[in-house]
PDB file of C-alpha atoms in Angstrom:
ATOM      1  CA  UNK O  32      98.871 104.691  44.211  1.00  0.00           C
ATOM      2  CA  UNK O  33      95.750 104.855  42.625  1.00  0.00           C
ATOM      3  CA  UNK O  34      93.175 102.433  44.068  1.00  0.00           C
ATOM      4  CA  UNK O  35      90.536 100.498  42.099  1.00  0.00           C
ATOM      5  CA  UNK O  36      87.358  98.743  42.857  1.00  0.00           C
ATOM      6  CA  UNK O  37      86.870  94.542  41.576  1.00  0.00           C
ATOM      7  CA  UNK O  38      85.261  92.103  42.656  1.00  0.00           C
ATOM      8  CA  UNK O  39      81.661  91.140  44.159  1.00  0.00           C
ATOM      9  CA  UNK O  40      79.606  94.294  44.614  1.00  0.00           C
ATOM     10  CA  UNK O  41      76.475  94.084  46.621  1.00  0.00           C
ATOM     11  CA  UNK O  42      78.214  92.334  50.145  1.00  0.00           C
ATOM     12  CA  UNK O  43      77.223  93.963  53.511  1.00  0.00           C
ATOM     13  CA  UNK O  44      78.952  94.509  56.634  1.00  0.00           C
ATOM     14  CA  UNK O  45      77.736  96.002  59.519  1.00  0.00           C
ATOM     15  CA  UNK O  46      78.102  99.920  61.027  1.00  0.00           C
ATOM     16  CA  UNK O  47      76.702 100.879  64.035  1.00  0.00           C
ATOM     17  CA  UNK O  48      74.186  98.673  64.133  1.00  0.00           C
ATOM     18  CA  UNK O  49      72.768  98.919  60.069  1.00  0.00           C
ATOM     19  CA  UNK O  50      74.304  97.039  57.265  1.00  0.00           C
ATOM     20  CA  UNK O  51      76.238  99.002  54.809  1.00  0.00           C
ATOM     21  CA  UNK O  52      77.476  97.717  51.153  1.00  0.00           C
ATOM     22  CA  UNK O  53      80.840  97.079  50.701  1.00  0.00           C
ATOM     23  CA  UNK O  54      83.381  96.398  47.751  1.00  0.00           C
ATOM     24  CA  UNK O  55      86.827  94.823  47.607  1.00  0.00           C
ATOM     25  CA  UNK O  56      89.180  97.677  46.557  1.00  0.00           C
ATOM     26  CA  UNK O  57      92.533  96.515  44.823  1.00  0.00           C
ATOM     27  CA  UNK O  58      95.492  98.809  45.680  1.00  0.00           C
ATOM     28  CA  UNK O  59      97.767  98.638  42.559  1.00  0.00           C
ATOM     29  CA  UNK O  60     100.995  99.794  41.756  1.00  0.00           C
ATOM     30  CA  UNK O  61     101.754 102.850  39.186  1.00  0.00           C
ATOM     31  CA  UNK O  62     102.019 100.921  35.345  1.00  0.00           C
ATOM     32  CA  UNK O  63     105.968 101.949  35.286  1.00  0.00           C
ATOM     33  CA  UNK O  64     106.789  99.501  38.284  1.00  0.00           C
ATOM     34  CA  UNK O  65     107.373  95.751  37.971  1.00  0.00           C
ATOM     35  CA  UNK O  66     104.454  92.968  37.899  1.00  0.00           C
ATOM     36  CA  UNK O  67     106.040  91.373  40.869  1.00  0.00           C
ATOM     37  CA  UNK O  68     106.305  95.273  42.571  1.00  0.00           C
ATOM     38  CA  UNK O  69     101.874  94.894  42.308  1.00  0.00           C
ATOM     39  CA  UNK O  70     100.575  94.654  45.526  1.00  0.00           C
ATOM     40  CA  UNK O  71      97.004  93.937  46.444  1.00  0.00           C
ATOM     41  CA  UNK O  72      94.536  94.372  49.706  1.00  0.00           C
ATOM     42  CA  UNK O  73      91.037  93.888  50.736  1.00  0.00           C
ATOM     43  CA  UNK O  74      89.241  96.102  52.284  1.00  0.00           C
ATOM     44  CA  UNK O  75      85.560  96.745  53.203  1.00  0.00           C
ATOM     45  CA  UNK O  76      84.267 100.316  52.566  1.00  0.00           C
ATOM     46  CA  UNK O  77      82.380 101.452  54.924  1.00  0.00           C
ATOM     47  CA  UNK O  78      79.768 105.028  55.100  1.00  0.00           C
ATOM     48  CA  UNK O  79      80.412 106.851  58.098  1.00  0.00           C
ATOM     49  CA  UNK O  80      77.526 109.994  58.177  1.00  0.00           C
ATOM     50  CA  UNK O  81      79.346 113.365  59.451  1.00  0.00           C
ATOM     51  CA  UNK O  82      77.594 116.513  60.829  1.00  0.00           C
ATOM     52  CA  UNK O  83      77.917 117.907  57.385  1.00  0.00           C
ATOM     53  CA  UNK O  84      76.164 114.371  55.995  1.00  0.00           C
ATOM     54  CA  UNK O  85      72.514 115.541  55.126  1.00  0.00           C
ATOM     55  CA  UNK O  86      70.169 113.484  55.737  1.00  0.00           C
ATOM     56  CA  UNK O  87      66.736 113.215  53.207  1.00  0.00           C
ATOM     57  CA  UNK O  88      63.215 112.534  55.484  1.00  0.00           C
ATOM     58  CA  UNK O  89      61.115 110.917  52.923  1.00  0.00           C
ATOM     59  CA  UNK O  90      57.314 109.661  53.280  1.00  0.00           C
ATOM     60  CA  UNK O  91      56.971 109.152  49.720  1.00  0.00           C
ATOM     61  CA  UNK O  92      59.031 106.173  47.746  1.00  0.00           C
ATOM     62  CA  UNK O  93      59.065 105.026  43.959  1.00  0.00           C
ATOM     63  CA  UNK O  94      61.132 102.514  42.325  1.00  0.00           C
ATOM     64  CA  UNK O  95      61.985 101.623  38.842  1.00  0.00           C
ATOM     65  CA  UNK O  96      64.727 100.002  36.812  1.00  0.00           C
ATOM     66  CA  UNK O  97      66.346 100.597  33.294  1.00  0.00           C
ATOM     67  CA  UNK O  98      68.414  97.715  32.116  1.00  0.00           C
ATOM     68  CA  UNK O  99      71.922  99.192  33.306  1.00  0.00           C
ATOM     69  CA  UNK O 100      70.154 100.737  37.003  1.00  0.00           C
ATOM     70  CA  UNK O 101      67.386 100.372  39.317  1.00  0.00           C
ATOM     71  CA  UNK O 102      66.138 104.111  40.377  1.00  0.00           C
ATOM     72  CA  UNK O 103      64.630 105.023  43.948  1.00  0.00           C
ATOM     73  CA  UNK O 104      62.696 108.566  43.732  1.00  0.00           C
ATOM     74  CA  UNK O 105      62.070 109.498  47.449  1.00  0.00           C
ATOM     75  CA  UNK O 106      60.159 112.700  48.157  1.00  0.00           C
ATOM     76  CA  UNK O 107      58.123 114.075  50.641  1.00  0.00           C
ATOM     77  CA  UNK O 108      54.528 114.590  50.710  1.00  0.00           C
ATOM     78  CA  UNK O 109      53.534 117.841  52.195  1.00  0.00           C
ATOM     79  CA  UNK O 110      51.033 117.703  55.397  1.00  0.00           C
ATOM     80  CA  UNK O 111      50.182 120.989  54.086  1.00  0.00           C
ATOM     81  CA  UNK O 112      49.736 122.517  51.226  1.00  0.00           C
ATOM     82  CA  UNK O 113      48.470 125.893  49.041  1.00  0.00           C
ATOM     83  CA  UNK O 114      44.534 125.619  48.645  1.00  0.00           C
ATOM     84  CA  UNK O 115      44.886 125.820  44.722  1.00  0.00           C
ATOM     85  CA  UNK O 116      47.486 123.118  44.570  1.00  0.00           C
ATOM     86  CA  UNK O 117      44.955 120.703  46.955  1.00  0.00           C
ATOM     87  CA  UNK O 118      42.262 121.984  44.642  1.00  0.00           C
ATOM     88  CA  UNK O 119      44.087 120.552  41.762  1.00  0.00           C
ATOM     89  CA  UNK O 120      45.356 117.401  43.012  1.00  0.00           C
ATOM     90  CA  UNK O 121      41.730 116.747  44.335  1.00  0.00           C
ATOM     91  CA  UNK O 122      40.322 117.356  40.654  1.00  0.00           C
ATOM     92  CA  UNK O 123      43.217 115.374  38.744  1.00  0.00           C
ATOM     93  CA  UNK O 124      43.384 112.819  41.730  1.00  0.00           C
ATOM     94  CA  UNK O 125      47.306 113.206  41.253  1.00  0.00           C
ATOM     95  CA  UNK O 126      49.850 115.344  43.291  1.00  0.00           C
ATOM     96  CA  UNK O 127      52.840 115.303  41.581  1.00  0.00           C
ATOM     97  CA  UNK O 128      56.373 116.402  43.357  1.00  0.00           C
ATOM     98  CA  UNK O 129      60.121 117.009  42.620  1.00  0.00           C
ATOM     99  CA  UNK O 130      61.387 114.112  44.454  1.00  0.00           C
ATOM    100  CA  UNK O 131      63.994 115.294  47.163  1.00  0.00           C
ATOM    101  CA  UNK O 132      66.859 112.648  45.659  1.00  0.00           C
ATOM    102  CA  UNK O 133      67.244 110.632  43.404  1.00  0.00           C
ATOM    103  CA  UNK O 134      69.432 107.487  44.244  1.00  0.00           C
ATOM    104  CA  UNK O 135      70.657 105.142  41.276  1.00  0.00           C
ATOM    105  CA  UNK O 136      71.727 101.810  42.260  1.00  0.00           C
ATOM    106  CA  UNK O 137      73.675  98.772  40.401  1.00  0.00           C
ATOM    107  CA  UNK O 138      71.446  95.894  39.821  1.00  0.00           C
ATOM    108  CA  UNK O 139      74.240  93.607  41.890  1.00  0.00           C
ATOM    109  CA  UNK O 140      73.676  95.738  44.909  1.00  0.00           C
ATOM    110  CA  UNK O 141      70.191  95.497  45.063  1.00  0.00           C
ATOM    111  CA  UNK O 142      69.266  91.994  46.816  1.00  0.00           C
ATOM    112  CA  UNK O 143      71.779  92.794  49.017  1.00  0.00           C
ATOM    113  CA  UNK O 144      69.495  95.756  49.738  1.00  0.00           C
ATOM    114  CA  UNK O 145      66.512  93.949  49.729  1.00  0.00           C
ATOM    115  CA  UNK O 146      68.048  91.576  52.569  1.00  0.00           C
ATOM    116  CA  UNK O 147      69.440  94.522  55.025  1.00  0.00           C
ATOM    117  CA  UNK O 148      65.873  96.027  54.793  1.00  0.00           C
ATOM    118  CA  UNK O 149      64.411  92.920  55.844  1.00  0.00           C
ATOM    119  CA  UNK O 150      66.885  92.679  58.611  1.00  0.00           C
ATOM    120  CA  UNK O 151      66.330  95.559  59.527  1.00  0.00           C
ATOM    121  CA  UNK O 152      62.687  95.725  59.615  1.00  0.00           C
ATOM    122  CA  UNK O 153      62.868  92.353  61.538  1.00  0.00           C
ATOM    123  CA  UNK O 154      64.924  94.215  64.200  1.00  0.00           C
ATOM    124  CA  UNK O 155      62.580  97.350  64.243  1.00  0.00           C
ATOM    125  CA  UNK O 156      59.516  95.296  64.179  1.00  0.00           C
ATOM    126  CA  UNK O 157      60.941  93.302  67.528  1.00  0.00           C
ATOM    127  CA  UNK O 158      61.268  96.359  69.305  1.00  0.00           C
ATOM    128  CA  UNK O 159      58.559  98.397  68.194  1.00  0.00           C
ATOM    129  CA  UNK O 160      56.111  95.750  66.966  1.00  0.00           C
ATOM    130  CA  UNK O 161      54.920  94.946  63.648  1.00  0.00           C
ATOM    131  CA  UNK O 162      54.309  97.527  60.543  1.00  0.00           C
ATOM    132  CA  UNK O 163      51.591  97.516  58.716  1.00  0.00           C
ATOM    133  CA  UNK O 164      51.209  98.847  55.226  1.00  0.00           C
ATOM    134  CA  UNK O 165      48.773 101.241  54.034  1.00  0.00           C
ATOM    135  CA  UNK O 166      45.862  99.952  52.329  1.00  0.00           C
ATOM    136  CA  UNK O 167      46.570 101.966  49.592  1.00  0.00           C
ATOM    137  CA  UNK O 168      49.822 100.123  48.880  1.00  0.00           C
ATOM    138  CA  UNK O 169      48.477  96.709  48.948  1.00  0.00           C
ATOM    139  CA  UNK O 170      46.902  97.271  45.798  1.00  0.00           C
ATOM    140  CA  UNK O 171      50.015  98.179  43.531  1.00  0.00           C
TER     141      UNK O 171
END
């Protein structure tokens, strides 16, 4: 049976230890069966990373937002790089990258993002003490 996602987008459960989004998923029946043959089930979907799951290091993060999506670039910003290429950014005062992904996100999804950040910031921060932003961040 084919299974479909309704309902409230953007709710968070929690997976070893982070909070992961999670949908209701209706299980229907094929269209040939009865109404009354229609069954439904909730279920949380959960992420579970495998060996083959690869992760993305980034030190670099930009977000925007059309009107159907909010967009997170994330890239990472070389330690290193070519002379001519630090020669250039040095003259333009920009670097620009390919970002390494690309995530698009629902706009329902994304306060529940913003709150399992701060969660987990809060958590970090207890442990490791408290982060402090760049200077250069402050400003934007």
């Amino acid at each position: 049976m084919p299974l479909a996602y309704y309902g409230r987008a953007g709710t968070f459960a929690t997976f070893n230890g982070a909070n992961v989004a999670t949908s209701k998923v209706v299980k229907r029946a094929p269209r040939k069966a009865a109404a009354s043959a229609s069954t439904e089930a909730q279920v949380k979907v959960s992420l579970e990373p495998t060996f083959e799951t690869v992760p993305v290091y980034a030190n670099h993060i930009e977000v925007g937002h059309t009107r159907h999506e909010f967009t997170i670039l994330a890239g990472r910003v070389p330690g290193k790089m070519p002379a001519e290429r630090f020669k250039q950014a040095r003259e333009t005062g920009l670097l620009q990258l390919e970002p390494e992904v690309t995530i698009l996100v629902a706009p329902t999804l994304v306060p529940g993002i913003i709150r399992a950040l701060k969660l987990q910031l809060e958590k970090w921060e207890k442990v490791n003490g408290p982060v402090s932003e760049p200077e250069s961040e402050k400003e934007k």
